Amino acid sequence: MRRHCSLPHRLTYLPEYPELTPKMRSVLERMARVRRQPMHLLSPQAARDAYEHSADVLEVPSRPLAVVRDLQVPARDGAQLPARLYRAGEEARGLLVYFHGGGFTIGSVNTHDILCRELAALGRCTVVSVGYRLAPEHRFPTAADDAWDALQWVAAQRGELASADAPLAVAGDSAGGTLAAVCALQARDARIPLSLQLLFYPGTAPRQDSASHRRYAHGLVLEQSHIDYFFGHYIDVDRREDWRFAPLLADDVDGVAPAWVGLAECDPLFDEGVAYADKLRAAGVPVELEVWRGVTHEFIKMGRVLPEARDAHASAGRALATVFRAP
């Protein structure tokens, strides 16, 4: 049920959050009982391996689609980025470029396979999920450059990937939401029309000092220790005022693509998601803001147990289907 507006390792934190739904609290308690080594104490490769192993444990069943095939997308330096195309059937009209979450350090096309299948089916579109290069091997701005290169390539290849007149949109969750927001600004400047930017709990701010960061810093899915770990690997402190890391600092968001922004209430990134939606609205950009109460960061990948996740999938799918149907 929608109500508008890595892992914990100390159960004693949970009573501090009475706003959690019972099912969300149960998920967190089960995660805590596993007693895995905290992610921020792992090497980046070990953290990636752990996330790959567990990413689909709480997800909805994998949806069969008419077309699923792997691609390679060229980056500006000659690298080939892994990508995967999804299409539910012949009725697919639009083309969505998706960037996975993971703090610019973990995550892959594989970890977000099920979510992209859902978006392709519910949005009645073709999805191209892009595996940008990760930190610390590839520090800022590599991920942002890879994302922009991928969006330009998909736009140029849309006739091969979908149809020559397929409307284009961009999406992502968490760090991938940051990349999607940045790409939307770059697409405006390059005059590549986008029908929508679909952002699940995007990171948008240069500093993690908002009220939601303070409120939800410990005991939930995304903790301050994880954020420090991810950003420490990804970007130097003296570069964090760059709008390609913090799109909230972009000088001008006028004329950027309409936005759908989906947030979790119990998430350190909540306030910066709201702030970015407000910034877009103040510039006259159409924004649909959805808030799911009582759930945490990463909730959209917990559809097996959280009705809020399934509702978020459906809402995002409706937003995509609506803009892709528009003449």
JSON list of N, CA and C in Angstrom, two decimals, residues 265-325:
[
{"chain": "A", "resi": 265, "resn": "GLU", "atom": "N", "xyz": [10.66, 6.59, 2.92]},
{"chain": "A", "resi": 265, "resn": "GLU", "atom": "CA", "xyz": [10.66, 7.50, 4.07]},
{"chain": "A", "resi": 265, "resn": "GLU", "atom": "C", "xyz": [11.88, 7.30, 4.96]},
{"chain": "A", "resi": 266, "resn": "CYS", "atom": "N", "xyz": [12.23, 6.05, 5.26]},
{"chain": "A", "resi": 266, "resn": "CYS", "atom": "CA", "xyz": [13.27, 5.75, 6.24]},
{"chain": "A", "resi": 266, "resn": "CYS", "atom": "C", "xyz": [14.61, 5.55, 5.54]},
{"chain": "A", "resi": 267, "resn": "ASP", "atom": "N", "xyz": [15.08, 6.61, 4.92]},
{"chain": "A", "resi": 267, "resn": "ASP", "atom": "CA", "xyz": [16.24, 6.55, 4.04]},
{"chain": "A", "resi": 267, "resn": "ASP", "atom": "C", "xyz": [17.09, 7.80, 4.26]},
{"chain": "A", "resi": 268, "resn": "PRO", "atom": "N", "xyz": [18.39, 7.65, 4.48]},
{"chain": "A", "resi": 268, "resn": "PRO", "atom": "CA", "xyz": [19.22, 8.85, 4.59]},
{"chain": "A", "resi": 268, "resn": "PRO", "atom": "C", "xyz": [19.09, 9.79, 3.40]},
{"chain": "A", "resi": 269, "resn": "LEU", "atom": "N", "xyz": [18.80, 9.27, 2.21]},
{"chain": "A", "resi": 269, "resn": "LEU", "atom": "CA", "xyz": [18.73, 10.09, 1.00]},
{"chain": "A", "resi": 269, "resn": "LEU", "atom": "C", "xyz": [17.38, 10.79, 0.81]},
{"chain": "A", "resi": 270, "resn": "PHE", "atom": "N", "xyz": [16.46, 10.60, 1.76]},
{"chain": "A", "resi": 270, "resn": "PHE", "atom": "CA", "xyz": [15.11, 11.13, 1.58]},
{"chain": "A", "resi": 270, "resn": "PHE", "atom": "C", "xyz": [15.09, 12.64, 1.34]},
{"chain": "A", "resi": 271, "resn": "ASP", "atom": "N", "xyz": [15.76, 13.39, 2.20]},
{"chain": "A", "resi": 271, "resn": "ASP", "atom": "CA", "xyz": [15.69, 14.85, 2.11]},
{"chain": "A", "resi": 271, "resn": "ASP", "atom": "C", "xyz": [16.28, 15.37, 0.81]},
{"chain": "A", "resi": 272, "resn": "GLU", "atom": "N", "xyz": [17.38, 14.77, 0.35]},
{"chain": "A", "resi": 272, "resn": "GLU", "atom": "CA", "xyz": [17.96, 15.28, -0.89]},
{"chain": "A", "resi": 272, "resn": "GLU", "atom": "C", "xyz": [17.11, 14.91, -2.10]},
{"chain": "A", "resi": 273, "resn": "GLY", "atom": "N", "xyz": [16.37, 13.81, -2.01]},
{"chain": "A", "resi": 273, "resn": "GLY", "atom": "CA", "xyz": [15.43, 13.48, -3.07]},
{"chain": "A", "resi": 273, "resn": "GLY", "atom": "C", "xyz": [14.31, 14.50, -3.15]},
{"chain": "A", "resi": 274, "resn": "VAL", "atom": "N", "xyz": [13.77, 14.87, -1.99]},
{"chain": "A", "resi": 274, "resn": "VAL", "atom": "CA", "xyz": [12.74, 15.90, -1.95]},
{"chain": "A", "resi": 274, "resn": "VAL", "atom": "C", "xyz": [13.29, 17.23, -2.44]},
{"chain": "A", "resi": 275, "resn": "ALA", "atom": "N", "xyz": [14.50, 17.57, -2.02]},
{"chain": "A", "resi": 275, "resn": "ALA", "atom": "CA", "xyz": [15.11, 18.84, -2.42]},
{"chain": "A", "resi": 275, "resn": "ALA", "atom": "C", "xyz": [15.28, 18.92, -3.94]},
{"chain": "A", "resi": 276, "resn": "TYR", "atom": "N", "xyz": [15.66, 17.80, -4.56]},
{"chain": "A", "resi": 276, "resn": "TYR", "atom": "CA", "xyz": [15.83, 17.83, -6.01]},
{"chain": "A", "resi": 276, "resn": "TYR", "atom": "C", "xyz": [14.48, 17.95, -6.72]},
{"chain": "A", "resi": 277, "resn": "ALA", "atom": "N", "xyz": [13.48, 17.24, -6.22]},
{"chain": "A", "resi": 277, "resn": "ALA", "atom": "CA", "xyz": [12.14, 17.40, -6.79]},
{"chain": "A", "resi": 277, "resn": "ALA", "atom": "C", "xyz": [11.67, 18.84, -6.67]},
{"chain": "A", "resi": 278, "resn": "ASP", "atom": "N", "xyz": [11.92, 19.47, -5.53]},
{"chain": "A", "resi": 278, "resn": "ASP", "atom": "CA", "xyz": [11.53, 20.87, -5.33]},
{"chain": "A", "resi": 278, "resn": "ASP", "atom": "C", "xyz": [12.30, 21.79, -6.28]},
{"chain": "A", "resi": 279, "resn": "LYS", "atom": "N", "xyz": [13.58, 21.51, -6.49]},
{"chain": "A", "resi": 279, "resn": "LYS", "atom": "CA", "xyz": [14.38, 22.33, -7.40]},
{"chain": "A", "resi": 279, "resn": "LYS", "atom": "C", "xyz": [13.82, 22.25, -8.82]},
{"chain": "A", "resi": 280, "resn": "LEU", "atom": "N", "xyz": [13.46, 21.05, -9.25]},
{"chain": "A", "resi": 280, "resn": "LEU", "atom": "CA", "xyz": [12.88, 20.89, -10.58]},
{"chain": "A", "resi": 280, "resn": "LEU", "atom": "C", "xyz": [11.55, 21.62, -10.69]},
{"chain": "A", "resi": 281, "resn": "ARG", "atom": "N", "xyz": [10.70, 21.45, -9.69]},
{"chain": "A", "resi": 281, "resn": "ARG", "atom": "CA", "xyz": [9.40, 22.12, -9.72]},
{"chain": "A", "resi": 281, "resn": "ARG", "atom": "C", "xyz": [9.55, 23.63, -9.76]},
{"chain": "A", "resi": 282, "resn": "ALA", "atom": "N", "xyz": [10.50, 24.16, -9.00]},
{"chain": "A", "resi": 282, "resn": "ALA", "atom": "CA", "xyz": [10.70, 25.62, -8.98]},
{"chain": "A", "resi": 282, "resn": "ALA", "atom": "C", "xyz": [11.12, 26.14, -10.34]},
{"chain": "A", "resi": 283, "resn": "ALA", "atom": "N", "xyz": [11.73, 25.28, -11.15]},
{"chain": "A", "resi": 283, "resn": "ALA", "atom": "CA", "xyz": [12.14, 25.66, -12.50]},
{"chain": "A", "resi": 283, "resn": "ALA", "atom": "C", "xyz": [11.05, 25.39, -13.54]},
{"chain": "A", "resi": 284, "resn": "GLY", "atom": "N", "xyz": [9.88, 24.95, -13.07]},
{"chain": "A", "resi": 284, "resn": "GLY", "atom": "CA", "xyz": [8.77, 24.70, -13.99]},
{"chain": "A", "resi": 284, "resn": "GLY", "atom": "C", "xyz": [8.78, 23.32, -14.61]},
{"chain": "A", "resi": 285, "resn": "VAL", "atom": "N", "xyz": [9.61, 22.42, -14.10]},
{"chain": "A", "resi": 285, "resn": "VAL", "atom": "CA", "xyz": [9.67, 21.06, -14.63]},
{"chain": "A", "resi": 285, "resn": "VAL", "atom": "C", "xyz": [8.54, 20.23, -14.00]},
{"chain": "A", "resi": 286, "resn": "PRO", "atom": "N", "xyz": [7.73, 19.53, -14.79]},
{"chain": "A", "resi": 286, "resn": "PRO", "atom": "CA", "xyz": [6.70, 18.66, -14.21]},
{"chain": "A", "resi": 286, "resn": "PRO", "atom": "C", "xyz": [7.33, 17.54, -13.39]},
{"chain": "A", "resi": 287, "resn": "VAL", "atom": "N", "xyz": [6.85, 17.36, -12.16]},
{"chain": "A", "resi": 287, "resn": "VAL", "atom": "CA", "xyz": [7.41, 16.36, -11.25]},
{"chain": "A", "resi": 287, "resn": "VAL", "atom": "C", "xyz": [6.27, 15.58, -10.60]},
{"chain": "A", "resi": 288, "resn": "GLU", "atom": "N", "xyz": [6.37, 14.27, -10.63]},
{"chain": "A", "resi": 288, "resn": "GLU", "atom": "CA", "xyz": [5.51, 13.41, -9.82]},
{"chain": "A", "resi": 288, "resn": "GLU", "atom": "C", "xyz": [6.38, 12.83, -8.72]},
{"chain": "A", "resi": 289, "resn": "LEU", "atom": "N", "xyz": [6.06, 13.18, -7.48]},
{"chain": "A", "resi": 289, "resn": "LEU", "atom": "CA", "xyz": [6.83, 12.71, -6.33]},
{"chain": "A", "resi": 289, "resn": "LEU", "atom": "C", "xyz": [6.00, 11.70, -5.56]},
{"chain": "A", "resi": 290, "resn": "GLU", "atom": "N", "xyz": [6.56, 10.51, -5.37]},
{"chain": "A", "resi": 290, "resn": "GLU", "atom": "CA", "xyz": [5.90, 9.45, -4.61]},
{"chain": "A", "resi": 290, "resn": "GLU", "atom": "C", "xyz": [6.77, 9.11, -3.39]},
{"chain": "A", "resi": 291, "resn": "VAL", "atom": "N", "xyz": [6.14, 9.00, -2.23]},
{"chain": "A", "resi": 291, "resn": "VAL", "atom": "CA", "xyz": [6.84, 8.62, -1.01]},
{"chain": "A", "resi": 291, "resn": "VAL", "atom": "C", "xyz": [6.18, 7.37, -0.44]},
{"chain": "A", "resi": 292, "resn": "TRP", "atom": "N", "xyz": [7.00, 6.35, -0.21]},
{"chain": "A", "resi": 292, "resn": "TRP", "atom": "CA", "xyz": [6.49, 5.15, 0.44]},
{"chain": "A", "resi": 292, "resn": "TRP", "atom": "C", "xyz": [6.93, 5.17, 1.90]},
{"chain": "A", "resi": 293, "resn": "ARG", "atom": "N", "xyz": [5.93, 5.20, 2.76]},
{"chain": "A", "resi": 293, "resn": "ARG", "atom": "CA", "xyz": [6.17, 5.36, 4.20]},
{"chain": "A", "resi": 293, "resn": "ARG", "atom": "C", "xyz": [6.58, 4.05, 4.84]},
{"chain": "A", "resi": 294, "resn": "GLY", "atom": "N", "xyz": [7.45, 4.16, 5.84]},
{"chain": "A", "resi": 294, "resn": "GLY", "atom": "CA", "xyz": [7.79, 3.02, 6.67]},
{"chain": "A", "resi": 294, "resn": "GLY", "atom": "C", "xyz": [8.75, 2.02, 6.06]},
{"chain": "A", "resi": 295, "resn": "VAL", "atom": "N", "xyz": [9.36, 2.37, 4.91]},
{"chain": "A", "resi": 295, "resn": "VAL", "atom": "CA", "xyz": [10.31, 1.46, 4.27]},
{"chain": "A", "resi": 295, "resn": "VAL", "atom": "C", "xyz": [11.64, 2.17, 4.08]},
{"chain": "A", "resi": 296, "resn": "THR", "atom": "N", "xyz": [12.65, 1.38, 3.74]},
{"chain": "A", "resi": 296, "resn": "THR", "atom": "CA", "xyz": [14.03, 1.87, 3.72]},
{"chain": "A", "resi": 296, "resn": "THR", "atom": "C", "xyz": [14.57, 1.94, 2.30]},
{"chain": "A", "resi": 297, "resn": "HIS", "atom": "N", "xyz": [15.75, 2.52, 2.20]},
{"chain": "A", "resi": 297, "resn": "HIS", "atom": "CA", "xyz": [16.54, 2.45, 0.97]},
{"chain": "A", "resi": 297, "resn": "HIS", "atom": "C", "xyz": [16.60, 0.99, 0.50]},
{"chain": "A", "resi": 298, "resn": "GLU", "atom": "N", "xyz": [16.59, 0.79, -0.81]},
{"chain": "A", "resi": 298, "resn": "GLU", "atom": "CA", "xyz": [16.67, -0.53, -1.43]},
{"chain": "A", "resi": 298, "resn": "GLU", "atom": "C", "xyz": [15.33, -1.28, -1.39]},
{"chain": "A", "resi": 299, "resn": "PHE", "atom": "N", "xyz": [14.26, -0.64, -0.91]},
{"chain": "A", "resi": 299, "resn": "PHE", "atom": "CA", "xyz": [13.00, -1.36, -0.77]},
{"chain": "A", "resi": 299, "resn": "PHE", "atom": "C", "xyz": [12.45, -1.86, -2.10]},
{"chain": "A", "resi": 300, "resn": "ILE", "atom": "N", "xyz": [12.78, -1.18, -3.20]},
{"chain": "A", "resi": 300, "resn": "ILE", "atom": "CA", "xyz": [12.22, -1.61, -4.49]},
{"chain": "A", "resi": 300, "resn": "ILE", "atom": "C", "xyz": [12.72, -2.98, -4.92]},
{"chain": "A", "resi": 301, "resn": "LYS", "atom": "N", "xyz": [13.78, -3.47, -4.26]},
{"chain": "A", "resi": 301, "resn": "LYS", "atom": "CA", "xyz": [14.30, -4.80, -4.57]},
{"chain": "A", "resi": 301, "resn": "LYS", "atom": "C", "xyz": [13.86, -5.82, -3.52]},
{"chain": "A", "resi": 302, "resn": "MET", "atom": "N", "xyz": [12.74, -5.55, -2.84]},
{"chain": "A", "resi": 302, "resn": "MET", "atom": "CA", "xyz": [12.23, -6.45, -1.81]},
{"chain": "A", "resi": 302, "resn": "MET", "atom": "C", "xyz": [10.77, -6.80, -2.06]},
{"chain": "A", "resi": 303, "resn": "GLY", "atom": "N", "xyz": [10.39, -6.93, -3.33]},
{"chain": "A", "resi": 303, "resn": "GLY", "atom": "CA", "xyz": [8.99, -7.14, -3.68]},
{"chain": "A", "resi": 303, "resn": "GLY", "atom": "C", "xyz": [8.43, -8.48, -3.26]},
{"chain": "A", "resi": 304, "resn": "ARG", "atom": "N", "xyz": [9.27, -9.44, -2.95]},
{"chain": "A", "resi": 304, "resn": "ARG", "atom": "CA", "xyz": [8.77, -10.74, -2.48]},
{"chain": "A", "resi": 304, "resn": "ARG", "atom": "C", "xyz": [8.08, -10.60, -1.12]},
{"chain": "A", "resi": 305, "resn": "VAL", "atom": "N", "xyz": [8.51, -9.60, -0.33]},
{"chain": "A", "resi": 305, "resn": "VAL", "atom": "CA", "xyz": [7.97, -9.47, 1.03]},
{"chain": "A", "resi": 305, "resn": "VAL", "atom": "C", "xyz": [7.32, -8.12, 1.31]},
{"chain": "A", "resi": 306, "resn": "LEU", "atom": "N", "xyz": [7.63, -7.10, 0.52]},
{"chain": "A", "resi": 306, "resn": "LEU", "atom": "CA", "xyz": [7.10, -5.76, 0.79]},
{"chain": "A", "resi": 306, "resn": "LEU", "atom": "C", "xyz": [6.09, -5.35, -0.28]},
{"chain": "A", "resi": 307, "resn": "PRO", "atom": "N", "xyz": [4.84, -5.15, 0.10]},
{"chain": "A", "resi": 307, "resn": "PRO", "atom": "CA", "xyz": [3.85, -4.67, -0.88]},
{"chain": "A", "resi": 307, "resn": "PRO", "atom": "C", "xyz": [4.21, -3.29, -1.43]},
{"chain": "A", "resi": 308, "resn": "GLU", "atom": "N", "xyz": [4.93, -2.49, -0.63]},
{"chain": "A", "resi": 308, "resn": "GLU", "atom": "CA", "xyz": [5.35, -1.17, -1.10]},
{"chain": "A", "resi": 308, "resn": "GLU", "atom": "C", "xyz": [6.25, -1.28, -2.33]},
{"chain": "A", "resi": 309, "resn": "ALA", "atom": "N", "xyz": [7.08, -2.30, -2.38]},
{"chain": "A", "resi": 309, "resn": "ALA", "atom": "CA", "xyz": [7.96, -2.48, -3.54]},
{"chain": "A", "resi": 309, "resn": "ALA", "atom": "C", "xyz": [7.15, -2.78, -4.78]},
{"chain": "A", "resi": 310, "resn": "ARG", "atom": "N", "xyz": [6.19, -3.68, -4.66]},
{"chain": "A", "resi": 310, "resn": "ARG", "atom": "CA", "xyz": [5.37, -4.01, -5.81]},
{"chain": "A", "resi": 310, "resn": "ARG", "atom": "C", "xyz": [4.54, -2.81, -6.27]},
{"chain": "A", "resi": 311, "resn": "ASP", "atom": "N", "xyz": [4.09, -2.02, -5.31]},
{"chain": "A", "resi": 311, "resn": "ASP", "atom": "CA", "xyz": [3.35, -0.81, -5.66]},
{"chain": "A", "resi": 311, "resn": "ASP", "atom": "C", "xyz": [4.25, 0.21, -6.36]},
{"chain": "A", "resi": 312, "resn": "ALA", "atom": "N", "xyz": [5.51, 0.32, -5.91]},
{"chain": "A", "resi": 312, "resn": "ALA", "atom": "CA", "xyz": [6.45, 1.24, -6.56]},
{"chain": "A", "resi": 312, "resn": "ALA", "atom": "C", "xyz": [6.74, 0.79, -7.98]},
{"chain": "A", "resi": 313, "resn": "HIS", "atom": "N", "xyz": [6.90, -0.51, -8.19]},
{"chain": "A", "resi": 313, "resn": "HIS", "atom": "CA", "xyz": [7.09, -1.02, -9.56]},
{"chain": "A", "resi": 313, "resn": "HIS", "atom": "C", "xyz": [5.91, -0.60, -10.44]},
{"chain": "A", "resi": 314, "resn": "ALA", "atom": "N", "xyz": [4.70, -0.81, -9.92]},
{"chain": "A", "resi": 314, "resn": "ALA", "atom": "CA", "xyz": [3.51, -0.50, -10.71]},
{"chain": "A", "resi": 314, "resn": "ALA", "atom": "C", "xyz": [3.41, 0.99, -11.01]},
{"chain": "A", "resi": 315, "resn": "SER", "atom": "N", "xyz": [3.72, 1.84, -10.02]},
{"chain": "A", "resi": 315, "resn": "SER", "atom": "CA", "xyz": [3.65, 3.28, -10.22]},
{"chain": "A", "resi": 315, "resn": "SER", "atom": "C", "xyz": [4.67, 3.74, -11.25]},
{"chain": "A", "resi": 316, "resn": "ALA", "atom": "N", "xyz": [5.89, 3.23, -11.14]},
{"chain": "A", "resi": 316, "resn": "ALA", "atom": "CA", "xyz": [6.92, 3.59, -12.13]},
{"chain": "A", "resi": 316, "resn": "ALA", "atom": "C", "xyz": [6.53, 3.10, -13.51]},
{"chain": "A", "resi": 317, "resn": "GLY", "atom": "N", "xyz": [5.97, 1.89, -13.58]},
{"chain": "A", "resi": 317, "resn": "GLY", "atom": "CA", "xyz": [5.54, 1.36, -14.86]},
{"chain": "A", "resi": 317, "resn": "GLY", "atom": "C", "xyz": [4.44, 2.21, -15.48]},
{"chain": "A", "resi": 318, "resn": "ARG", "atom": "N", "xyz": [3.50, 2.67, -14.67]},
{"chain": "A", "resi": 318, "resn": "ARG", "atom": "CA", "xyz": [2.44, 3.55, -15.20]},
{"chain": "A", "resi": 318, "resn": "ARG", "atom": "C", "xyz": [3.01, 4.85, -15.73]},
{"chain": "A", "resi": 319, "resn": "ALA", "atom": "N", "xyz": [3.98, 5.40, -15.00]},
{"chain": "A", "resi": 319, "resn": "ALA", "atom": "CA", "xyz": [4.59, 6.66, -15.44]},
{"chain": "A", "resi": 319, "resn": "ALA", "atom": "C", "xyz": [5.26, 6.47, -16.80]},
{"chain": "A", "resi": 320, "resn": "LEU", "atom": "N", "xyz": [5.96, 5.37, -16.97]},
{"chain": "A", "resi": 320, "resn": "LEU", "atom": "CA", "xyz": [6.63, 5.11, -18.25]},
{"chain": "A", "resi": 320, "resn": "LEU", "atom": "C", "xyz": [5.61, 4.86, -19.35]},
{"chain": "A", "resi": 321, "resn": "ALA", "atom": "N", "xyz": [4.62, 4.02, -19.08]},
{"chain": "A", "resi": 321, "resn": "ALA", "atom": "CA", "xyz": [3.62, 3.72, -20.10]},
{"chain": "A", "resi": 321, "resn": "ALA", "atom": "C", "xyz": [2.88, 4.99, -20.52]},
{"chain": "A", "resi": 322, "resn": "THR", "atom": "N", "xyz": [2.64, 5.88, -19.58]},
{"chain": "A", "resi": 322, "resn": "THR", "atom": "CA", "xyz": [1.92, 7.12, -19.89]},
{"chain": "A", "resi": 322, "resn": "THR", "atom": "C", "xyz": [2.72, 8.01, -20.82]},
{"chain": "A", "resi": 323, "resn": "VAL", "atom": "N", "xyz": [3.99, 8.25, -20.51]},
{"chain": "A", "resi": 323, "resn": "VAL", "atom": "CA", "xyz": [4.77, 9.15, -21.36]},
{"chain": "A", "resi": 323, "resn": "VAL", "atom": "C", "xyz": [5.10, 8.51, -22.70]},
{"chain": "A", "resi": 324, "resn": "PHE", "atom": "N", "xyz": [5.24, 7.20, -22.72]},
{"chain": "A", "resi": 324, "resn": "PHE", "atom": "CA", "xyz": [5.57, 6.54, -23.98]},
{"chain": "A", "resi": 324, "resn": "PHE", "atom": "C", "xyz": [4.36, 6.43, -24.91]},
{"chain": "A", "resi": 325, "resn": "ARG", "atom": "N", "xyz": [3.16, 6.50, -24.34]},
{"chain": "A", "resi": 325, "resn": "ARG", "atom": "CA", "xyz": [1.95, 6.50, -25.18]},
{"chain": "A", "resi": 325, "resn": "ARG", "atom": "C", "xyz": [1.67, 7.87, -25.76]}
]
